[in-house]
One Martini backbone bead per residue (centre of mass of N, CA, C, O) as a GRO file, in nm:
protein
  373
    1UNK     BB    1  -1.313  10.182   7.222
    2UNK     BB    2  -1.482   9.943   7.327
    3UNK     BB    3  -1.756  10.081   7.287
    4UNK     BB    4  -1.735  10.112   6.979
    5UNK     BB    5  -1.715   9.811   6.922
    6UNK     BB    6  -1.998   9.730   7.037
    7UNK     BB    7  -2.165   9.920   6.857
    8UNK     BB    8  -2.083   9.793   6.592
    9UNK     BB    9  -2.185   9.507   6.646
   10UNK     BB   10  -2.483   9.587   6.692
   11UNK     BB   11  -2.534   9.712   6.415
   12UNK     BB   12  -2.472   9.460   6.246
   13UNK     BB   13  -2.689   9.280   6.379
   14UNK     BB   14  -2.932   9.457   6.301
   15UNK     BB   15  -2.893   9.444   5.993
   16UNK     BB   16  -2.910   9.136   5.972
   17UNK     BB   17  -3.199   9.113   6.082
   18UNK     BB   18  -3.335   9.289   5.867
   19UNK     BB   19  -3.240   9.121   5.627
   20UNK     BB   20  -3.388   8.862   5.709
   21UNK     BB   21  -3.672   8.977   5.706
   22UNK     BB   22  -3.669   9.060   5.407
   23UNK     BB   23  -3.605   8.777   5.289
   24UNK     BB   24  -3.885   8.634   5.420
   25UNK     BB   25  -4.059   8.853   5.292
   26UNK     BB   26  -4.358   8.777   5.120
   27UNK     BB   27  -4.585   8.765   4.885
   28UNK     BB   28  -4.937   8.738   4.976
   29UNK     BB   29  -5.205   8.583   4.866
   30UNK     BB   30  -5.505   8.529   4.854
   31UNK     BB   31  -5.728   8.325   4.806
   32UNK     BB   32  -5.880   8.256   4.512
   33UNK     BB   33  -6.176   8.292   4.630
   34UNK     BB   34  -6.092   8.619   4.694
   35UNK     BB   35  -6.094   8.718   4.432
   36UNK     BB   36  -6.133   9.012   4.224
   37UNK     BB   37  -6.314   9.078   3.960
   38UNK     BB   38  -6.369   9.230   3.686
   39UNK     BB   39  -6.584   9.491   3.538
   40UNK     BB   40  -6.745   9.532   3.240
   41UNK     BB   41  -6.844   9.772   3.035
   42UNK     BB   42  -7.073   9.876   2.844
   43UNK     BB   43  -7.139   9.891   2.487
   44UNK     BB   44  -7.193   9.994   2.186
   45UNK     BB   45  -7.231   9.971   1.884
   46UNK     BB   46  -7.009   9.914   1.599
   47UNK     BB   47  -6.896  10.141   1.341
   48UNK     BB   48  -6.711  10.080   1.041
   49UNK     BB   49  -6.554  10.321   0.820
   50UNK     BB   50  -6.407  10.537   0.597
   51UNK     BB   51  -6.429  10.791   0.807
   52UNK     BB   52  -6.332  10.634   1.103
   53UNK     BB   53  -6.094  10.416   1.100
   54UNK     BB   54  -5.842  10.642   1.141
   55UNK     BB   55  -5.979  10.841   1.393
   56UNK     BB   56  -6.103  10.617   1.569
   57UNK     BB   57  -6.204  10.474   1.890
   58UNK     BB   58  -6.214  10.206   2.127
   59UNK     BB   59  -6.336  10.186   2.471
   60UNK     BB   60  -6.240   9.992   2.746
   61UNK     BB   61  -6.401   9.939   3.070
   62UNK     BB   62  -6.300   9.865   3.420
   63UNK     BB   63  -6.277   9.722   3.708
   64UNK     BB   64  -6.080   9.638   3.955
   65UNK     BB   65  -5.873   9.409   4.056
   66UNK     BB   66  -5.807   9.147   4.321
   67UNK     BB   67  -5.532   8.977   4.531
   68UNK     BB   68  -5.487   9.122   4.835
   69UNK     BB   69  -5.266   9.312   4.703
   70UNK     BB   70  -5.016   9.530   4.619
   71UNK     BB   71  -5.013   9.512   4.261
   72UNK     BB   72  -4.938   9.437   3.948
   73UNK     BB   73  -5.176   9.449   3.674
   74UNK     BB   74  -5.272   9.251   3.399
   75UNK     BB   75  -5.472   9.327   3.117
   76UNK     BB   76  -5.689   9.127   2.902
   77UNK     BB   77  -5.851   9.157   2.584
   78UNK     BB   78  -6.127   8.971   2.458
   79UNK     BB   79  -6.259   8.804   2.162
   80UNK     BB   80  -6.573   8.663   2.023
   81UNK     BB   81  -6.689   8.432   1.767
   82UNK     BB   82  -6.963   8.309   1.543
   83UNK     BB   83  -6.886   8.123   1.240
   84UNK     BB   84  -7.032   7.874   1.107
   85UNK     BB   85  -7.007   7.718   1.397
   86UNK     BB   86  -6.734   7.881   1.449
   87UNK     BB   87  -6.487   7.957   1.676
   88UNK     BB   88  -6.342   8.282   1.760
   89UNK     BB   89  -6.025   8.430   1.875
   90UNK     BB   90  -5.905   8.749   2.029
   91UNK     BB   91  -5.657   8.979   2.095
   92UNK     BB   92  -5.690   9.324   2.156
   93UNK     BB   93  -5.529   9.368   2.438
   94UNK     BB   94  -5.315   9.544   2.677
   95UNK     BB   95  -5.313   9.646   3.039
   96UNK     BB   96  -5.231   9.849   3.350
   97UNK     BB   97  -5.513   9.942   3.341
   98UNK     BB   98  -5.884  10.016   3.325
   99UNK     BB   99  -5.805  10.038   3.006
  100UNK     BB  100  -5.882  10.023   2.640
  101UNK     BB  101  -5.744  10.135   2.331
  102UNK     BB  102  -5.881  10.096   1.994
  103UNK     BB  103  -5.853  10.118   1.681
  104UNK     BB  104  -6.068  10.075   1.426
  105UNK     BB  105  -5.863   9.963   1.227
  106UNK     BB  106  -5.764   9.731   1.418
  107UNK     BB  107  -6.038   9.605   1.477
  108UNK     BB  108  -6.104   9.533   1.184
  109UNK     BB  109  -5.866   9.346   1.137
  110UNK     BB  110  -5.941   9.141   1.359
  111UNK     BB  111  -6.231   9.078   1.262
  112UNK     BB  112  -6.149   8.963   0.964
  113UNK     BB  113  -5.921   8.764   1.062
  114UNK     BB  114  -5.952   8.637   1.358
  115UNK     BB  115  -6.291   8.641   1.357
  116UNK     BB  116  -6.421   8.605   1.061
  117UNK     BB  117  -6.571   8.846   0.960
  118UNK     BB  118  -6.768   8.994   0.761
  119UNK     BB  119  -6.791   9.225   0.517
  120UNK     BB  120  -7.002   9.473   0.535
  121UNK     BB  121  -7.113   9.374   0.832
  122UNK     BB  122  -7.321   9.257   1.086
  123UNK     BB  123  -7.183   9.137   1.406
  124UNK     BB  124  -7.142   8.937   1.671
  125UNK     BB  125  -6.979   9.012   1.995
  126UNK     BB  126  -6.750   8.901   2.250
  127UNK     BB  127  -6.634   9.046   2.569
  128UNK     BB  128  -6.335   9.021   2.779
  129UNK     BB  129  -6.150   9.019   3.094
  130UNK     BB  130  -5.812   8.963   3.212
  131UNK     BB  131  -5.634   8.892   3.518
  132UNK     BB  132  -5.283   8.947   3.627
  133UNK     BB  133  -5.000   8.893   3.802
  134UNK     BB  134  -4.707   9.028   3.785
  135UNK     BB  135  -4.459   8.769   3.812
  136UNK     BB  136  -4.678   8.552   3.886
  137UNK     BB  137  -4.784   8.210   3.941
  138UNK     BB  138  -5.099   8.276   3.846
  139UNK     BB  139  -5.410   8.276   3.791
  140UNK     BB  140  -5.633   8.406   3.606
  141UNK     BB  141  -5.904   8.644   3.591
  142UNK     BB  142  -6.216   8.682   3.499
  143UNK     BB  143  -6.466   8.847   3.429
  144UNK     BB  144  -6.790   8.862   3.548
  145UNK     BB  145  -6.834   8.965   3.250
  146UNK     BB  146  -6.999   8.966   2.929
  147UNK     BB  147  -6.999   9.148   2.637
  148UNK     BB  148  -7.249   9.246   2.392
  149UNK     BB  149  -7.211   9.316   2.038
  150UNK     BB  150  -7.194   9.502   1.739
  151UNK     BB  151  -7.011   9.470   1.421
  152UNK     BB  152  -6.928   9.692   1.161
  153UNK     BB  153  -6.760   9.640   0.887
  154UNK     BB  154  -6.475   9.704   0.674
  155UNK     BB  155  -6.367   9.742   0.320
  156UNK     BB  156  -6.065   9.799   0.252
  157UNK     BB  157  -5.806   9.873   0.097
  158UNK     BB  158  -5.510   9.776  -0.002
  159UNK     BB  159  -5.214   9.742   0.137
  160UNK     BB  160  -4.853   9.815   0.203
  161UNK     BB  161  -4.518   9.684   0.190
  162UNK     BB  162  -4.175   9.620   0.275
  163UNK     BB  163  -3.883   9.390   0.185
  164UNK     BB  164  -3.592   9.465   0.263
  165UNK     BB  165  -3.265   9.376   0.113
  166UNK     BB  166  -2.992   9.250  -0.036
  167UNK     BB  167  -3.151   9.147  -0.296
  168UNK     BB  168  -3.265   9.478  -0.337
  169UNK     BB  169  -3.083   9.701  -0.215
  170UNK     BB  170  -3.283   9.805  -0.001
  171UNK     BB  171  -3.579   9.835  -0.115
  172UNK     BB  172  -3.809  10.122   0.002
  173UNK     BB  173  -3.914  10.312  -0.195
  174UNK     BB  174  -4.216  10.462  -0.281
  175UNK     BB  175  -4.139  10.477  -0.605
  176UNK     BB  176  -4.113  10.147  -0.591
  177UNK     BB  177  -4.376   9.963  -0.669
  178UNK     BB  178  -4.249   9.671  -0.727
  179UNK     BB  179  -4.183   9.638  -0.397
  180UNK     BB  180  -4.456   9.588  -0.322
  181UNK     BB  181  -4.653   9.440  -0.062
  182UNK     BB  182  -4.960   9.302  -0.066
  183UNK     BB  183  -5.245   9.256   0.059
  184UNK     BB  184  -5.451   8.996   0.074
  185UNK     BB  185  -5.654   9.178   0.246
  186UNK     BB  186  -5.830   9.428   0.332
  187UNK     BB  187  -5.744   9.467   0.678
  188UNK     BB  188  -5.575   9.199   0.761
  189UNK     BB  189  -5.244   9.235   0.788
  190UNK     BB  190  -5.156   9.057   0.533
  191UNK     BB  191  -4.838   8.969   0.375
  192UNK     BB  192  -4.735   8.851   0.034
  193UNK     BB  193  -4.443   8.677  -0.107
  194UNK     BB  194  -4.200   8.607  -0.378
  195UNK     BB  195  -3.849   8.535  -0.332
  196UNK     BB  196  -3.495   8.587  -0.405
  197UNK     BB  197  -3.242   8.570  -0.217
  198UNK     BB  198  -2.928   8.712  -0.068
  199UNK     BB  199  -2.606   8.692   0.007
  200UNK     BB  200  -2.394   8.861   0.250
  201UNK     BB  201  -2.064   8.798   0.234
  202UNK     BB  202  -1.927   9.051   0.374
  203UNK     BB  203  -2.128   9.072   0.647
  204UNK     BB  204  -2.326   8.782   0.624
  205UNK     BB  205  -2.227   8.493   0.619
  206UNK     BB  206  -2.495   8.266   0.547
  207UNK     BB  207  -2.682   8.530   0.504
  208UNK     BB  208  -3.014   8.666   0.448
  209UNK     BB  209  -3.110   8.979   0.471
  210UNK     BB  210  -3.407   9.119   0.641
  211UNK     BB  211  -3.695   9.348   0.624
  212UNK     BB  212  -3.909   9.611   0.744
  213UNK     BB  213  -4.127   9.851   0.562
  214UNK     BB  214  -4.345  10.080   0.745
  215UNK     BB  215  -4.478  10.377   0.755
  216UNK     BB  216  -4.172  10.504   0.725
  217UNK     BB  217  -4.033  10.241   0.869
  218UNK     BB  218  -3.782  10.064   1.018
  219UNK     BB  219  -3.825   9.707   1.086
  220UNK     BB  220  -3.759   9.470   1.363
  221UNK     BB  221  -3.644   9.297   1.625
  222UNK     BB  222  -3.577   9.569   1.785
  223UNK     BB  223  -3.913   9.641   1.747
  224UNK     BB  224  -4.084   9.352   1.772
  225UNK     BB  225  -4.025   9.227   1.479
  226UNK     BB  226  -4.061   8.903   1.411
  227UNK     BB  227  -3.969   8.563   1.359
  228UNK     BB  228  -4.051   8.202   1.320
  229UNK     BB  229  -3.780   8.107   1.248
  230UNK     BB  230  -3.494   7.966   1.280
  231UNK     BB  231  -3.233   8.186   1.337
  232UNK     BB  232  -3.320   8.488   1.268
  233UNK     BB  233  -3.148   8.581   1.521
  234UNK     BB  234  -2.803   8.676   1.443
  235UNK     BB  235  -2.709   8.961   1.592
  236UNK     BB  236  -2.804   9.204   1.457
  237UNK     BB  237  -2.799   9.545   1.523
  238UNK     BB  238  -3.068   9.609   1.330
  239UNK     BB  239  -3.278   9.355   1.340
  240UNK     BB  240  -3.255   9.158   1.129
  241UNK     BB  241  -3.348   8.914   0.929
  242UNK     BB  242  -3.261   8.561   0.889
  243UNK     BB  243  -3.156   8.364   0.605
  244UNK     BB  244  -3.049   8.098   0.472
  245UNK     BB  245  -2.835   8.064   0.192
  246UNK     BB  246  -2.977   7.766   0.112
  247UNK     BB  247  -3.280   7.940   0.123
  248UNK     BB  248  -3.377   8.166  -0.102
  249UNK     BB  249  -3.654   8.057  -0.179
  250UNK     BB  250  -3.955   8.248  -0.077
  251UNK     BB  251  -4.222   8.268   0.129
  252UNK     BB  252  -4.335   8.580   0.248
  253UNK     BB  253  -4.486   8.660   0.570
  254UNK     BB  254  -4.694   8.923   0.719
  255UNK     BB  255  -4.821   9.001   1.053
  256UNK     BB  256  -4.935   9.282   1.198
  257UNK     BB  257  -5.086   9.184   1.457
  258UNK     BB  258  -4.826   8.988   1.541
  259UNK     BB  259  -4.544   9.094   1.451
  260UNK     BB  260  -4.491   8.861   1.215
  261UNK     BB  261  -4.279   8.642   1.039
  262UNK     BB  262  -4.287   8.415   0.759
  263UNK     BB  263  -4.176   8.099   0.599
  264UNK     BB  264  -4.133   7.928   0.269
  265UNK     BB  265  -3.941   7.703   0.132
  266UNK     BB  266  -3.830   7.671  -0.229
  267UNK     BB  267  -3.630   7.438  -0.357
  268UNK     BB  268  -3.806   7.408  -0.652
  269UNK     BB  269  -3.958   7.656  -0.699
  270UNK     BB  270  -4.089   7.807  -1.000
  271UNK     BB  271  -4.341   7.657  -1.216
  272UNK     BB  272  -4.406   7.513  -1.539
  273UNK     BB  273  -4.688   7.304  -1.642
  274UNK     BB  274  -4.755   7.073  -1.929
  275UNK     BB  275  -4.841   6.985  -2.261
  276UNK     BB  276  -4.606   7.157  -2.405
  277UNK     BB  277  -4.416   6.955  -2.309
  278UNK     BB  278  -4.220   6.683  -2.383
  279UNK     BB  279  -4.301   6.559  -2.083
  280UNK     BB  280  -4.543   6.703  -2.016
  281UNK     BB  281  -4.643   6.646  -1.672
  282UNK     BB  282  -4.328   6.582  -1.551
  283UNK     BB  283  -4.201   6.881  -1.600
  284UNK     BB  284  -4.040   7.180  -1.554
  285UNK     BB  285  -4.047   7.526  -1.612
  286UNK     BB  286  -3.852   7.781  -1.498
  287UNK     BB  287  -3.860   8.047  -1.314
  288UNK     BB  288  -3.707   8.368  -1.305
  289UNK     BB  289  -3.555   8.602  -1.108
  290UNK     BB  290  -3.619   8.958  -1.101
  291UNK     BB  291  -3.425   9.180  -0.896
  292UNK     BB  292  -3.522   9.459  -1.034
  293UNK     BB  293  -3.863   9.399  -1.073
  294UNK     BB  294  -4.006   9.175  -0.911
  295UNK     BB  295  -3.999   8.903  -1.101
  296UNK     BB  296  -4.133   8.621  -1.277
  297UNK     BB  297  -3.954   8.454  -1.554
  298UNK     BB  298  -4.026   8.353  -1.896
  299UNK     BB  299  -3.887   8.436  -2.192
  300UNK     BB  300  -3.950   8.141  -2.346
  301UNK     BB  301  -4.251   7.983  -2.485
  302UNK     BB  302  -4.419   7.715  -2.636
  303UNK     BB  303  -4.770   7.749  -2.743
  304UNK     BB  304  -5.032   7.560  -2.825
  305UNK     BB  305  -5.321   7.509  -2.944
  306UNK     BB  306  -5.471   7.330  -2.663
  307UNK     BB  307  -5.305   7.375  -2.448
  308UNK     BB  308  -5.196   7.310  -2.106
  309UNK     BB  309  -5.158   7.481  -1.778
  310UNK     BB  310  -4.947   7.536  -1.484
  311UNK     BB  311  -4.872   7.666  -1.164
  312UNK     BB  312  -4.598   7.577  -0.939
  313UNK     BB  313  -4.475   7.508  -0.615
  314UNK     BB  314  -4.231   7.286  -0.548
  315UNK     BB  315  -4.384   7.066  -0.717
  316UNK     BB  316  -4.677   7.106  -0.620
  317UNK     BB  317  -5.051   6.998  -0.583
  318UNK     BB  318  -5.185   7.176  -0.385
  319UNK     BB  319  -5.174   7.491  -0.261
  320UNK     BB  320  -4.935   7.537  -0.500
  321UNK     BB  321  -5.163   7.571  -0.709
  322UNK     BB  322  -5.203   7.746  -1.035
  323UNK     BB  323  -5.494   7.887  -1.213
  324UNK     BB  324  -5.807   7.858  -1.310
  325UNK     BB  325  -6.006   8.080  -1.394
  326UNK     BB  326  -5.949   8.350  -1.570
  327UNK     BB  327  -5.896   8.697  -1.460
  328UNK     BB  328  -5.900   9.008  -1.497
  329UNK     BB  329  -5.692   9.246  -1.386
  330UNK     BB  330  -5.695   9.538  -1.171
  331UNK     BB  331  -5.370   9.575  -1.117
  332UNK     BB  332  -5.276   9.448  -1.407
  333UNK     BB  333  -5.223   9.526  -1.713
  334UNK     BB  334  -5.300   9.231  -1.895
  335UNK     BB  335  -5.369   9.057  -1.660
  336UNK     BB  336  -5.411   8.754  -1.450
  337UNK     BB  337  -5.585   8.595  -1.225
  338UNK     BB  338  -5.515   8.347  -0.989
  339UNK     BB  339  -5.591   8.024  -0.885
  340UNK     BB  340  -5.581   7.863  -0.575
  341UNK     BB  341  -5.562   7.530  -0.564
  342UNK     BB  342  -5.813   7.288  -0.593
  343UNK     BB  343  -5.996   7.497  -0.780
  344UNK     BB  344  -5.801   7.484  -0.999
  345UNK     BB  345  -5.748   7.514  -1.347
  346UNK     BB  346  -5.660   7.461  -1.638
  347UNK     BB  347  -5.480   7.643  -1.883
  348UNK     BB  348  -5.578   7.749  -2.185
  349UNK     BB  349  -5.480   7.757  -2.528
  350UNK     BB  350  -5.597   7.974  -2.798
  351UNK     BB  351  -5.307   8.115  -2.885
  352UNK     BB  352  -5.058   8.032  -3.055
  353UNK     BB  353  -4.704   8.051  -2.944
  354UNK     BB  354  -4.468   8.283  -2.839
  355UNK     BB  355  -4.380   8.340  -2.490
  356UNK     BB  356  -4.393   8.569  -2.226
  357UNK     BB  357  -4.369   8.511  -1.876
  358UNK     BB  358  -4.536   8.689  -1.600
  359UNK     BB  359  -4.493   8.701  -1.241
  360UNK     BB  360  -4.692   8.834  -0.975
  361UNK     BB  361  -4.588   8.769  -0.626
  362UNK     BB  362  -4.680   9.055  -0.455
  363UNK     BB  363  -4.977   8.928  -0.473
  364UNK     BB  364  -5.338   8.890  -0.395
  365UNK     BB  365  -5.361   8.756  -0.641
  366UNK     BB  366  -5.181   8.630  -0.864
  367UNK     BB  367  -5.012   8.749  -1.166
  368UNK     BB  368  -5.051   8.691  -1.523
  369UNK     BB  369  -4.842   8.731  -1.804
  370UNK     BB  370  -4.900   8.719  -2.172
  371UNK     BB  371  -4.640   8.765  -2.409
  372UNK     BB  372  -4.641   8.796  -2.739
  373UNK     BB  373  -4.388   8.752  -3.001
   0.00000   0.00000   0.00000
């Protein structure tokens, strides 16, 4: 019995010793001067067009980096452009292997949005890869070389997504075209609209729930599609974005490349201002949101020949000002595209009368209809 006791004590002591050794044995990287950087393989010029943008991909390949130990390495591929003497940079993607495949459609989107390359044109681009040890606080190392090539971009038609929420009875159906939120520019991956949200008092008091519906799928925080405003993630099990119930009128914008939504609250709403009003240019006539048809409407306003007016958001006069010169819209029959910002001019009234004004704020440029009664 005594022998068994001593054997047990010895075994416990040996385990403790092994445990201590494991506790103090830590991963040691070689000095940074001995890191081995990856080497990126050259690629040919890239042409993106209507026939290949959805079916082809571009593959970047490089030699492995080394930090002196066997460890997981994350590689990030970056691109850089120089447009009108201004430098632009974009992350093309990340990989835990020594290659990265990116669809030409996604590359085109990054090229025209993040890299600011002109559309339907050939432009030079520089690409490099950076390596970093996963989970360790060490500096990344860039590839030994940067490769240069030309990208010919494609100007695709504008795509669209839905922003379903309680405000529109979770309208996401493809046959409800008025709920589509159109791309700011084709291939940019940026979608913008103006809506008046609604509090779901029964299920989420104090919150206006909102989500993304894209390419036939419901997407939200649980899927990695986040929002940039404070407290958007209110613990909803479906990953919906949350907007405070006291900030219902919002510009909502979604960036597909960044998988992120942003918003600008419009406490003072959407207004019409001009010489037609008794107060002149001193106060707005407010558009009202039609949450059945996703339109902003002024049911009746008297406009005399020679009057001038503008539309502005939040009663602001900077980038939130919309006016002329009016251009017939290709998207809405009978509508006119509005010019945004400092270049916009007052809109003159040439045919006086009583009008119903309809603003389509789910597209860029926004479209105004003037329906004479």
